mmCIF file with all atom_site columns, C-alpha atoms in Angstrom:
data_model
loop_
_atom_site.group_PDB
_atom_site.id
_atom_site.type_symbol
_atom_site.label_atom_id
_atom_site.label_alt_id
_atom_site.label_comp_id
_atom_site.label_asym_id
_atom_site.label_entity_id
_atom_site.label_seq_id
_atom_site.pdbx_PDB_ins_code
_atom_site.Cartn_x
_atom_site.Cartn_y
_atom_site.Cartn_z
_atom_site.occupancy
_atom_site.B_iso_or_equiv
_atom_site.pdbx_formal_charge
_atom_site.auth_seq_id
_atom_site.auth_comp_id
_atom_site.auth_asym_id
_atom_site.auth_atom_id
_atom_site.pdbx_PDB_model_num
ATOM 1  C CA . MET A 1 1  ? -29.266 -13.516 -13.720 1.00 0.00 ? 1  MET A CA 1
ATOM 2  C CA . LYS A 1 2  ? -30.449 -10.240 -12.161 1.00 0.00 ? 2  LYS A CA 1
ATOM 3  C CA . LYS A 1 3  ? -29.841 -11.695 -8.721  1.00 0.00 ? 3  LYS A CA 1
ATOM 4  C CA . ILE A 1 4  ? -26.219 -12.525 -9.576  1.00 0.00 ? 4  ILE A CA 1
ATOM 5  C CA . ILE A 1 5  ? -25.612 -9.025  -10.943 1.00 0.00 ? 5  ILE A CA 1
ATOM 6  C CA . SER A 1 6  ? -27.168 -7.512  -7.819  1.00 0.00 ? 6  SER A CA 1
ATOM 7  C CA . VAL A 1 7  ? -24.966 -9.607  -5.543  1.00 0.00 ? 7  VAL A CA 1
ATOM 8  C CA . PHE A 1 8  ? -21.819 -8.608  -7.445  1.00 0.00 ? 8  PHE A CA 1
ATOM 9  C CA . GLY A 1 9  ? -22.877 -4.952  -7.357  1.00 0.00 ? 9  GLY A CA 1
ATOM 10 C CA . ILE A 1 10 ? -23.402 -5.066  -3.600  1.00 0.00 ? 10 ILE A CA 1
ATOM 11 C CA . LEU A 1 11 ? -20.066 -6.812  -3.084  1.00 0.00 ? 11 LEU A CA 1
ATOM 12 C CA . ALA A 1 12 ? -18.238 -4.255  -5.231  1.00 0.00 ? 12 ALA A CA 1
ATOM 13 C CA . PHE A 1 13 ? -19.859 -1.415  -3.286  1.00 0.00 ? 13 PHE A CA 1
ATOM 14 C CA . ALA A 1 14 ? -18.940 -3.025  0.050   1.00 0.00 ? 14 ALA A CA 1
ATOM 15 C CA . VAL A 1 15 ? -15.318 -3.502  -0.988  1.00 0.00 ? 15 VAL A CA 1
ATOM 16 C CA . GLY A 1 16 ? -15.091 0.112   -2.140  1.00 0.00 ? 16 GLY A CA 1
ATOM 17 C CA . LEU A 1 17 ? -16.707 1.357   1.051   1.00 0.00 ? 17 LEU A CA 1
ATOM 18 C CA . SER A 1 18 ? -14.452 -0.713  3.296   1.00 0.00 ? 18 SER A CA 1
ATOM 19 C CA . ALA A 1 19 ? -11.382 0.762   1.607   1.00 0.00 ? 19 ALA A CA 1
ATOM 20 C CA . CYS A 1 20 ? -12.302 4.198   2.980   1.00 0.00 ? 20 CYS A CA 1
ATOM 21 C CA . ASN A 1 21 ? -13.083 3.057   6.567   1.00 0.00 ? 21 ASN A CA 1
ATOM 22 C CA . THR A 1 22 ? -15.131 6.113   7.539   1.00 0.00 ? 22 THR A CA 1
ATOM 23 C CA . MET A 1 23 ? -17.562 8.615   6.074   1.00 0.00 ? 23 MET A CA 1
ATOM 24 C CA . ARG A 1 24 ? -14.885 11.277  6.529   1.00 0.00 ? 24 ARG A CA 1
ATOM 25 C CA . GLY A 1 25 ? -12.527 9.109   4.508   1.00 0.00 ? 25 GLY A CA 1
ATOM 26 C CA . ILE A 1 26 ? -15.107 8.819   1.735   1.00 0.00 ? 26 ILE A CA 1
ATOM 27 C CA . GLY A 1 27 ? -15.522 12.597  1.669   1.00 0.00 ? 27 GLY A CA 1
ATOM 28 C CA . THR A 1 28 ? -11.762 13.100  1.555   1.00 0.00 ? 28 THR A CA 1
ATOM 29 C CA . ASP A 1 29 ? -11.381 10.604  -1.283  1.00 0.00 ? 29 ASP A CA 1
ATOM 30 C CA . ILE A 1 30 ? -14.140 12.249  -3.303  1.00 0.00 ? 30 ILE A CA 1
ATOM 31 C CA . GLU A 1 31 ? -12.704 15.706  -2.633  1.00 0.00 ? 31 GLU A CA 1
ATOM 32 C CA . ARG A 1 32 ? -9.248  14.667  -3.813  1.00 0.00 ? 32 ARG A CA 1
ATOM 33 C CA . GLY A 1 33 ? -10.709 13.120  -6.932  1.00 0.00 ? 33 GLY A CA 1
ATOM 34 C CA . GLY A 1 34 ? -12.565 16.354  -7.641  1.00 0.00 ? 34 GLY A CA 1
ATOM 35 C CA . GLU A 1 35 ? -9.386  18.365  -7.139  1.00 0.00 ? 35 GLU A CA 1
ATOM 36 C CA . LYS A 1 36 ? -7.547  16.180  -9.658  1.00 0.00 ? 36 LYS A CA 1
ATOM 37 C CA . VAL A 1 37 ? -10.325 16.614  -12.225 1.00 0.00 ? 37 VAL A CA 1
ATOM 38 C CA . GLN A 1 38 ? -10.395 20.361  -11.612 1.00 0.00 ? 38 GLN A CA 1
ATOM 39 C CA . GLY A 1 39 ? -6.618  20.580  -11.971 1.00 0.00 ? 39 GLY A CA 1
ATOM 40 C CA . ALA A 1 40 ? -6.704  18.637  -15.223 1.00 0.00 ? 40 ALA A CA 1
ATOM 41 C CA . ALA A 1 41 ? -9.455  20.886  -16.580 1.00 0.00 ? 41 ALA A CA 1
ATOM 42 C CA . THR A 1 42 ? -7.462  23.988  -15.631 1.00 0.00 ? 42 THR A CA 1
ATOM 43 C CA . ASN A 1 43 ? -4.374  22.597  -17.374 1.00 0.00 ? 43 ASN A CA 1
ATOM 44 C CA . VAL A 1 44 ? -6.370  21.930  -20.530 1.00 0.00 ? 44 VAL A CA 1
ATOM 45 C CA . GLN A 1 45 ? -7.810  25.455  -20.473 1.00 0.00 ? 45 GLN A CA 1
ATOM 46 C CA . LYS A 1 46 ? -4.316  26.916  -20.113 1.00 0.00 ? 46 LYS A CA 1
ATOM 47 C CA . GLY A 1 47 ? -2.995  24.691  -22.894 1.00 0.00 ? 47 GLY A CA 1
ATOM 48 C CA . ASN A 1 48 ? -0.704  22.769  -20.550 1.00 0.00 ? 48 ASN A CA 1
ATOM 49 C CA . THR A 1 49 ? -0.679  19.111  -21.617 1.00 0.00 ? 49 THR A CA 1
ATOM 50 C CA . SER A 1 50 ? 1.605   17.785  -18.866 1.00 0.00 ? 50 SER A CA 1
ATOM 51 C CA . SER A 1 51 ? -0.020  15.543  -16.275 1.00 0.00 ? 51 SER A CA 1
ATOM 52 C CA . GLY A 1 52 ? 1.731   16.936  -13.193 1.00 0.00 ? 52 GLY A CA 1
ATOM 53 C CA . SER A 1 53 ? 0.147   16.604  -9.765  1.00 0.00 ? 53 SER A CA 1
ATOM 54 C CA . SER A 1 54 ? -0.789  19.594  -7.637  1.00 0.00 ? 54 SER A CA 1
ATOM 55 C CA . ARG A 1 55 ? -0.445  17.640  -4.361  1.00 0.00 ? 55 ARG A CA 1
#
């Protein structure tokens, strides 16, 4: 059972990694995700409940 879970985990990681193509792409994706989280946190702090995008 552990072997099956490991294989699926590796496959999921490989699919996610191939979607980015390059290490730069991974960094860009992570950075954009962080910006979205930061924007949402700022909106909550300001009391703005709309889910508008900053980009």
